[in-house]
Coordinates of C-alpha atoms in Angstrom, one line a residue:
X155 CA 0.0 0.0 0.0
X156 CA 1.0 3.3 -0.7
X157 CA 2.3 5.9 2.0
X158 CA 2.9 8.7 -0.2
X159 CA 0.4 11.7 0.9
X160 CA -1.6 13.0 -2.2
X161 CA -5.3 14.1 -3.0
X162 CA -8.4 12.5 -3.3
X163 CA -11.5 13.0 -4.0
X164 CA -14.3 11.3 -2.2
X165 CA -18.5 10.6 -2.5
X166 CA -20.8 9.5 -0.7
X167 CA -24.8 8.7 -1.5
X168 CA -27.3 7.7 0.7
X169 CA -28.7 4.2 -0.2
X170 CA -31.8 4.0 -2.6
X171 CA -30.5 7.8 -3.2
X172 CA -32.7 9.2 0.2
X173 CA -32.0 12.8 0.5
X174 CA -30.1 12.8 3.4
X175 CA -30.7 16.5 4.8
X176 CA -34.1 16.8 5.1
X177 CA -34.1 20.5 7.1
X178 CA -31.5 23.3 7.3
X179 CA -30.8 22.0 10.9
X180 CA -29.9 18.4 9.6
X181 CA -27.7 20.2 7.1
X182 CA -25.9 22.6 9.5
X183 CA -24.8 19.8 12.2
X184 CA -23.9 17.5 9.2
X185 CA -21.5 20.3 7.6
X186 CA -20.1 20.9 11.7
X187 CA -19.7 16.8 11.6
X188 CA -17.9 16.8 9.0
X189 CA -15.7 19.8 9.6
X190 CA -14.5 18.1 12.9
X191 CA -13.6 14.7 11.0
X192 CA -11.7 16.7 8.2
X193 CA -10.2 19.6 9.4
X194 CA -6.4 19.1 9.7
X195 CA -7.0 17.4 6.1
X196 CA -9.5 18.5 4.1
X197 CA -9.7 20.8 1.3
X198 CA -13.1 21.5 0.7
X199 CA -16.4 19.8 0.6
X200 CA -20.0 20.0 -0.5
X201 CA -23.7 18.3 1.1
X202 CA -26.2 18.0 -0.9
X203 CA -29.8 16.2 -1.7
X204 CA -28.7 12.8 -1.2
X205 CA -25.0 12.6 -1.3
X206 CA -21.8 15.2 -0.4
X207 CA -18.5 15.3 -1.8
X208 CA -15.2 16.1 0.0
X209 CA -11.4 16.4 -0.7
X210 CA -8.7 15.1 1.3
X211 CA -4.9 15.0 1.3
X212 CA -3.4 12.3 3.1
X213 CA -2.5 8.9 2.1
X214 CA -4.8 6.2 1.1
X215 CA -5.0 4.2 4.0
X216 CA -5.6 7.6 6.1
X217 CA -8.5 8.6 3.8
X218 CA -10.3 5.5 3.8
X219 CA -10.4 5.7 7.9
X220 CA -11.2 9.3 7.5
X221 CA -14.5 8.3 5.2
X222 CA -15.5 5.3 7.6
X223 CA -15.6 7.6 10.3
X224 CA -17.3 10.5 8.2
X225 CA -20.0 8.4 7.2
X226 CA -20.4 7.0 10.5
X227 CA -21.1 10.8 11.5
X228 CA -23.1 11.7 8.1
X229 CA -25.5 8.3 8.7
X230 CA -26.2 9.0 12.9
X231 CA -26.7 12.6 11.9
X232 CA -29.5 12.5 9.0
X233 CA -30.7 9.0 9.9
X234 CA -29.7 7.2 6.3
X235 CA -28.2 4.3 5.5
X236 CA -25.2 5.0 3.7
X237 CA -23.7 3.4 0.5
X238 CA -19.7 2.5 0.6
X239 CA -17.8 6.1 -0.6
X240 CA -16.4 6.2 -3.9
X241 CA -12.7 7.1 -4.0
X242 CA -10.5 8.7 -6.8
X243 CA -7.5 10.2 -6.8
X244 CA -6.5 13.9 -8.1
X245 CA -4.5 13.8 -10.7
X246 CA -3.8 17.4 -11.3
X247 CA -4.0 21.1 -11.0
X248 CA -6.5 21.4 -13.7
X249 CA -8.5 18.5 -11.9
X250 CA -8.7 20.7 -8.5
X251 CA -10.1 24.0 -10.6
X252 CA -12.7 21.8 -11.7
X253 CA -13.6 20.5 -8.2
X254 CA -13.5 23.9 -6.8
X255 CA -16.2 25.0 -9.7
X256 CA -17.8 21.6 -9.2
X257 CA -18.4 21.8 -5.9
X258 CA -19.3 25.6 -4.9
X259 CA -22.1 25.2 -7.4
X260 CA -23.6 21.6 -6.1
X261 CA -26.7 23.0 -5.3
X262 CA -27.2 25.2 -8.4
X263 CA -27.0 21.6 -10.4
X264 CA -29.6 20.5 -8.2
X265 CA -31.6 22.8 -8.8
X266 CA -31.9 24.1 -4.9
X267 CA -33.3 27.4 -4.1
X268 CA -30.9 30.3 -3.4
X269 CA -27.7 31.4 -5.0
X270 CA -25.0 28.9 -4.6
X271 CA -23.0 31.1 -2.9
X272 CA -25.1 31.3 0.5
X273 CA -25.5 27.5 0.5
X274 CA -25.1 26.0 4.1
X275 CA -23.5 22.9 3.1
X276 CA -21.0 24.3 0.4
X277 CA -17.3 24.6 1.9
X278 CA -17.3 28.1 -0.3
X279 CA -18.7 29.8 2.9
X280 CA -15.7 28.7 5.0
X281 CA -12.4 29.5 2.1
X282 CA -13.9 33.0 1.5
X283 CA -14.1 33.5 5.3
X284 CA -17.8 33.8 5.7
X285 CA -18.1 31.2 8.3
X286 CA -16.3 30.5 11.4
X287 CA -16.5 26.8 12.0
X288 CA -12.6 25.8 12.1
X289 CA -12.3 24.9 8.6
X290 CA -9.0 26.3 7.5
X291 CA -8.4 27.4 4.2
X292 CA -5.8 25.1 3.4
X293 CA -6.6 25.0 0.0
X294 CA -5.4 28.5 -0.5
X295 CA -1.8 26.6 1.1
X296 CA -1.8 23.7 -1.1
X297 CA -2.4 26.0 -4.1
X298 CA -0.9 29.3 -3.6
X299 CA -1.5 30.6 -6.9
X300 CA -5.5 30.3 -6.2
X301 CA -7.5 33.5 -5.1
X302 CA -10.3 34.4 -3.2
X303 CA -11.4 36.5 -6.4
X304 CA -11.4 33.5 -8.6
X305 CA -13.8 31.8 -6.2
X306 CA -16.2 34.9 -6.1
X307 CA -16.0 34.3 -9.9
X308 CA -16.9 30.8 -9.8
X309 CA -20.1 32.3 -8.2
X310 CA -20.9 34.6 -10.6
X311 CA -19.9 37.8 -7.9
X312 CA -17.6 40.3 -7.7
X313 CA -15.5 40.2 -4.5
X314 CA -16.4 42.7 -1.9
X315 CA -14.4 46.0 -2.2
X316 CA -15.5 47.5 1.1
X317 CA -13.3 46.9 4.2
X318 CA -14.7 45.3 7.5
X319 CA -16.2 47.8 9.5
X320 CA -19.1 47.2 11.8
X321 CA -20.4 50.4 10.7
X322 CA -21.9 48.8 7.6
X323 CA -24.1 46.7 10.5
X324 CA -25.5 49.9 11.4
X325 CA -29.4 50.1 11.3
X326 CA -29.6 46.5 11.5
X327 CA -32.0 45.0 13.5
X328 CA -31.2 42.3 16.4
X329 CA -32.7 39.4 13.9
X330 CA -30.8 40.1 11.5
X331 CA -27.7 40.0 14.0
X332 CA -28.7 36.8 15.2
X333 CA -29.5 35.3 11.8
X334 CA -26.2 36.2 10.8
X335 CA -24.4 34.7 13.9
X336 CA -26.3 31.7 13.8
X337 CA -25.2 31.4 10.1
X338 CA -21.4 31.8 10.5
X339 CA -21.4 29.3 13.4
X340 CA -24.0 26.5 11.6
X341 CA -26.3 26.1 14.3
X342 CA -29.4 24.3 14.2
X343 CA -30.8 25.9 16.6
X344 CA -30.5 23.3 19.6
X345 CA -28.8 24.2 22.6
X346 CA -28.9 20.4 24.1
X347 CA -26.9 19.4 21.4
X348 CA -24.8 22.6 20.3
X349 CA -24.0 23.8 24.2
X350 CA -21.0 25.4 22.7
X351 CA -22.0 26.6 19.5
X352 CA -25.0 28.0 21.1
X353 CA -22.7 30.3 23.5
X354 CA -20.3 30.9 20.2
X355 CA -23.9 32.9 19.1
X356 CA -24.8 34.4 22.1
X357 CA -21.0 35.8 22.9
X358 CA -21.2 37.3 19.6
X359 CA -24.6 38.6 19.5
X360 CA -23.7 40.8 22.6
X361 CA -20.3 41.6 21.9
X362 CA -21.8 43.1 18.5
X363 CA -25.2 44.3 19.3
X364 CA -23.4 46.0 22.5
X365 CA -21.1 47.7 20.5
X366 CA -23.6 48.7 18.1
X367 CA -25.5 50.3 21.1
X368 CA -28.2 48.0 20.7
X369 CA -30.5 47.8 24.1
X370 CA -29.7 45.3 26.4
X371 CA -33.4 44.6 26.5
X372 CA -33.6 44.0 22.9
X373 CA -30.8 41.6 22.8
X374 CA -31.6 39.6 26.0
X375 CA -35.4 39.1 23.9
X376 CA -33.8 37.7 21.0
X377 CA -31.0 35.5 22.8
X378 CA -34.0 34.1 25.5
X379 CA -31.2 35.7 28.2
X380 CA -31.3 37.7 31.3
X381 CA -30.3 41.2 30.4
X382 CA -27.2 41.0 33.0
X383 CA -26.4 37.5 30.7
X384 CA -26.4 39.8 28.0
X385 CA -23.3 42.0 29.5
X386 CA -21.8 38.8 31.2
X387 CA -22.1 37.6 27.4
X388 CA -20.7 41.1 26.2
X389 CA -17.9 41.5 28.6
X390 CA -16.3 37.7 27.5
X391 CA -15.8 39.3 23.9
X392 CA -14.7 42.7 23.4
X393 CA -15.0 44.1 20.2
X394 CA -11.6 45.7 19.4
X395 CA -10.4 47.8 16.7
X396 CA -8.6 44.3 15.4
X397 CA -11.8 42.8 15.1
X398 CA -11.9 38.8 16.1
X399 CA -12.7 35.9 14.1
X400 CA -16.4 35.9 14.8
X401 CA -16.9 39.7 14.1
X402 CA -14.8 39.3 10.8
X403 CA -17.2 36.0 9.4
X404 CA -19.9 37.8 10.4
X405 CA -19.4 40.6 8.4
X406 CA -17.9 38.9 5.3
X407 CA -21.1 36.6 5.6
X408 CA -22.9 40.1 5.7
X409 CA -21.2 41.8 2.9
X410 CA -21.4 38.2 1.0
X411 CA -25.6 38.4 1.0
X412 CA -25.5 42.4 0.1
X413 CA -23.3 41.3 -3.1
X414 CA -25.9 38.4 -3.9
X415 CA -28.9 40.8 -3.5
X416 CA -27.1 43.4 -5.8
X417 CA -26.5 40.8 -8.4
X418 CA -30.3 39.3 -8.4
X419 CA -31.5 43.0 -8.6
X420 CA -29.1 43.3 -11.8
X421 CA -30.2 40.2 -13.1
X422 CA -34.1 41.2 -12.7
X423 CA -33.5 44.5 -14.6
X424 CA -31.8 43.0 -17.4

């Protein structure tokens, strides 16, 4: 057997093709399942309908325990029995640009609703740093000639030009702070089964809404917290002038849905 480390490509379907992530929930703890299986090796990945894709480095023997345990995760997860994953190697450069494009527009080939950009179970989220899940964006490592920009483009979007402030979060309303939080972190919404996620959202939701000069009121009715958990929440994670991770993915994950609105308005006038 092989020990040399190299790429590989690697799918999964459910058996009798059962689409596997029946709500956004399912989806969201699936794409956090599979983060924490692949993180140190993985590439980039895609879930969706009744199957996902993902792309390791490593050598064959490492990948095939990676998938068992992957699909252990995947099948507990969305309740589906799961065929064996197929495995091919990479055999090139060129064959990574065309996984990149195959995989950030998954759900556009399946017809899903929403741009492909904004898809919960599309790795694209986590290279362009629009969610803060612990997927590195070792792709960018492996491949040091690849962009950010060219991934926008494989979108059909235009990288955003403005700079992270969260003054652009100004006039926003608490929902749409929590929407946004709970996007960037992929929870489902389940604090029994997310504890830490679920504290990941609220630490952030204070900390921003806080510095926003949002009421404490107003944030401890959307976070189902005492008002004082609110500034116990807010005091855990200042917001600095060197923004942290969370602030940062929140607002790329912000600017990301003002530059798909722009580009569906463009596309309706034309």
């Amino acid at each position: 057997m092989s020990t040399a480390s190299e790429f590989y490509h690697l799918t999964t379907s459910s058996a009798g093709r059962l689409t596997l992530f029946d709500t956004e929930t399912v989806l969201r703890r699936c794409v956090t399942a599979l983060i924490s299986r692949i993180r140190t090796t993985g590439l980039m990945f895609s879930l969706v309908d009744d199957h996902f894709h993902y792309v390791l480095e490593g050598t064959r023997e490492e990948v095939g325990l990676i998938a068992r345990a992957v699909s252990n995760s995947i099948r507990r997860l969305s309740g589906r029995k799961l065929s064996p994953t197929y495995i091919q190697p990479v055999e090139s450069r060129r064959h990574i640009a065309r996984l990149i494009e195959y995989l950030a527009l998954q759900s556009e080939r399946h017809g899903l609703l929403g741009h492909p950009a904004l898809y919960t179970g599309s790795s694209f989220l986590d290279l362009i740093g629009a969610r803060a899940c612990g997927f590195p964006a070792t792709l960018f490592l492996k491949f040091p000639r690849l962009r950010r920009a060219q991934l926008y483009e494989t979108v059909g979007l235009a990288p955003p030009l403005s700079e992270l402030s969260l003054d652009a979060l100004r006039g926003e309303s608490a929902e749409r702070l929590l929407a946004l939080a709970e996007a960037i972190y992929a929870y489902g919404g389940d604090r029994g089964s997310q504890p830490d996620t679920s504290r990941r959202v609220r630490r952030l939701v204070a900390g921003v809404g806080r510095a926003l000069e949002m009421r404490d009121e107003e944030l401890s009715r959307i976070l189902g917290v005492a008002p004082r958990s609110v500034r116990r929440y807010a005091a855990s994670m200042e917001v600095r002038a060197e923004l942290p991770s969370g602030c940062r993915a929140l607002l790329t994950r912000y600017l990301l849905e003002q530059s798909v609105q722009r580009a569906k308005a463009s596309q309706a006038a034309n």
